[in-house]
């Protein structure tokens, strides 16, 4: 951070240089000026971030210097020092947005405090500037000339030695929480989180101390663990770009692409955190493979449907997806097409009751990795078999799970525990529950617990801690946050509002 000391008394310059530890205060460059004209020239050429300015100087006073400062030049944070305790000077300094008015002889303690406050304010401003420019970059995917200098200056003032970009996907997240979790993992970070869509975020990580790339992946894992502690069984993935020395706006679009490419790797790795790899995906299928599977599914459904044969064909197809490493979006498109082929091939008497006709790409994209997508496909094969050959056993199992949740809302209802109880794979249970109930399993658990909690708030005088325990929450704080998110009011406000309606 750059400082200009402007005063016609050489003794003040000497005194400040001897008594002030500028480096400890965040000052990296210092220049001196001894009259008004030299000060104005330095303000235009040196472009200081902070200026200590005497009011009375030869040729031009400090106030006049500020008044003549070119509007194209960013006005620095200014501290006035003066031997005159006059209201007129102070009022004019206030009008010119001077931060502090100090009397001579200068109080060193007060000046240190003032400089620390100014450097802190400048850091906050530059983080805001960096966030604004990064948001523009995320949308445009290109760095404009005027952004380059702004980003370079911000990175210099924030002392960024390295940077990286993360691509984060997951619902129920927020920008401030993500930034907080990243800082908990690594205090030397300056995280800038930008929400691209409902459940996608780009995060610029400014790094103020040297960090190996291996540490970047560790802090991503630590951040995921914090998300996991906050949101049970989160559907979250983090893709990390390579690290860049410094923070150069013209290279950020490439880091953005790398982070998104890394995020897509979770489709195949089924891991929540992935690092960028060159040439991670291959080209799409050739026409020969496409037509062979299409024909096989069509014939399999038109003839007597054999679930085991269909499952074997599906397993073979998904193994081929894995080995060929097609881009995930191509896999979703192929799966949607084959499901459409199967739906159109089902005999008329069964078609009205299938779940295949209304499946969309967005539905498929909610299955974030190839394992989940394959389980969905397998479950739909089971569904087809059930509607073509007998009663819907899937629906019966889901209804029994629903009844279990309704009756045991205060117990451990983690997906794994319930899946084990009913002897089914937890991923399969999750998908089947969503298909039958049109709501995610965990969202349904929260719904039941919130309805029971609301009922207890109105029917009883129990404290929040008791209601939290009865409805399956680990502590009162978690219960209160979940309740307010669900009902938009706190438990106490809910009790007051709804009891008031009764009277």
mmCIF file of N, CA and C in Angstrom, residues 133 136 142-152 249-250:
data_model
loop_
_atom_site.group_PDB
_atom_site.id
_atom_site.type_symbol
_atom_site.label_atom_id
_atom_site.label_comp_id
_atom_site.label_asym_id
_atom_site.label_seq_id
_atom_site.Cartn_x
_atom_site.Cartn_y
_atom_site.Cartn_z
ATOM 1 N N UNK A 133 -15.576 -7.209 -10.182
ATOM 2 C CA UNK A 133 -14.903 -7.545 -11.439
ATOM 3 C C UNK A 133 -14.978 -9.047 -11.723
ATOM 4 N N UNK A 136 -18.383 -9.875 -13.149
ATOM 5 C CA UNK A 136 -18.446 -9.508 -14.575
ATOM 6 C C UNK A 136 -17.740 -10.549 -15.427
ATOM 7 N N UNK A 142 -14.556 -13.168 -20.467
ATOM 8 C CA UNK A 142 -13.410 -12.493 -21.070
ATOM 9 C C UNK A 142 -13.057 -11.287 -20.210
ATOM 10 N N UNK A 143 -11.782 -10.945 -20.182
ATOM 11 C CA UNK A 143 -11.308 -9.827 -19.370
ATOM 12 C C UNK A 143 -11.117 -8.600 -20.265
ATOM 13 N N UNK A 144 -11.839 -7.540 -19.952
ATOM 14 C CA UNK A 144 -11.716 -6.314 -20.726
ATOM 15 C C UNK A 144 -10.534 -5.485 -20.219
ATOM 16 N N UNK A 145 -10.027 -4.626 -21.108
ATOM 17 C CA UNK A 145 -8.813 -3.868 -20.793
ATOM 18 C C UNK A 145 -8.953 -3.061 -19.513
ATOM 19 N N UNK A 146 -10.123 -2.424 -19.322
ATOM 20 C CA UNK A 146 -10.279 -1.600 -18.119
ATOM 21 C C UNK A 146 -10.341 -2.436 -16.850
ATOM 22 N N UNK A 147 -10.712 -3.718 -16.983
ATOM 23 C CA UNK A 147 -10.752 -4.596 -15.817
ATOM 24 C C UNK A 147 -9.360 -5.039 -15.395
ATOM 25 N N UNK A 148 -8.453 -5.148 -16.354
ATOM 26 C CA UNK A 148 -7.119 -5.647 -16.054
ATOM 27 C C UNK A 148 -6.435 -4.803 -14.986
ATOM 28 N N UNK A 149 -6.420 -3.482 -15.204
ATOM 29 C CA UNK A 149 -5.733 -2.586 -14.261
ATOM 30 C C UNK A 149 -6.424 -2.595 -12.909
ATOM 31 N N UNK A 150 -7.758 -2.654 -12.913
ATOM 32 C CA UNK A 150 -8.515 -2.650 -11.652
ATOM 33 C C UNK A 150 -8.197 -3.898 -10.842
ATOM 34 N N UNK A 151 -8.200 -5.051 -11.516
ATOM 35 C CA UNK A 151 -7.915 -6.310 -10.825
ATOM 36 C C UNK A 151 -6.466 -6.337 -10.346
ATOM 37 N N UNK A 152 -5.545 -5.895 -11.191
ATOM 38 C CA UNK A 152 -4.131 -5.887 -10.807
ATOM 39 C C UNK A 152 -3.912 -5.021 -9.564
ATOM 40 N N UNK A 249 -6.084 -10.786 -14.356
ATOM 41 C CA UNK A 249 -7.447 -10.844 -14.905
ATOM 42 C C UNK A 249 -7.495 -11.564 -16.243
ATOM 43 N N UNK A 250 -6.461 -11.408 -17.066
ATOM 44 C CA UNK A 250 -6.495 -12.023 -18.395
ATOM 45 C C UNK A 250 -6.400 -13.547 -18.334
#
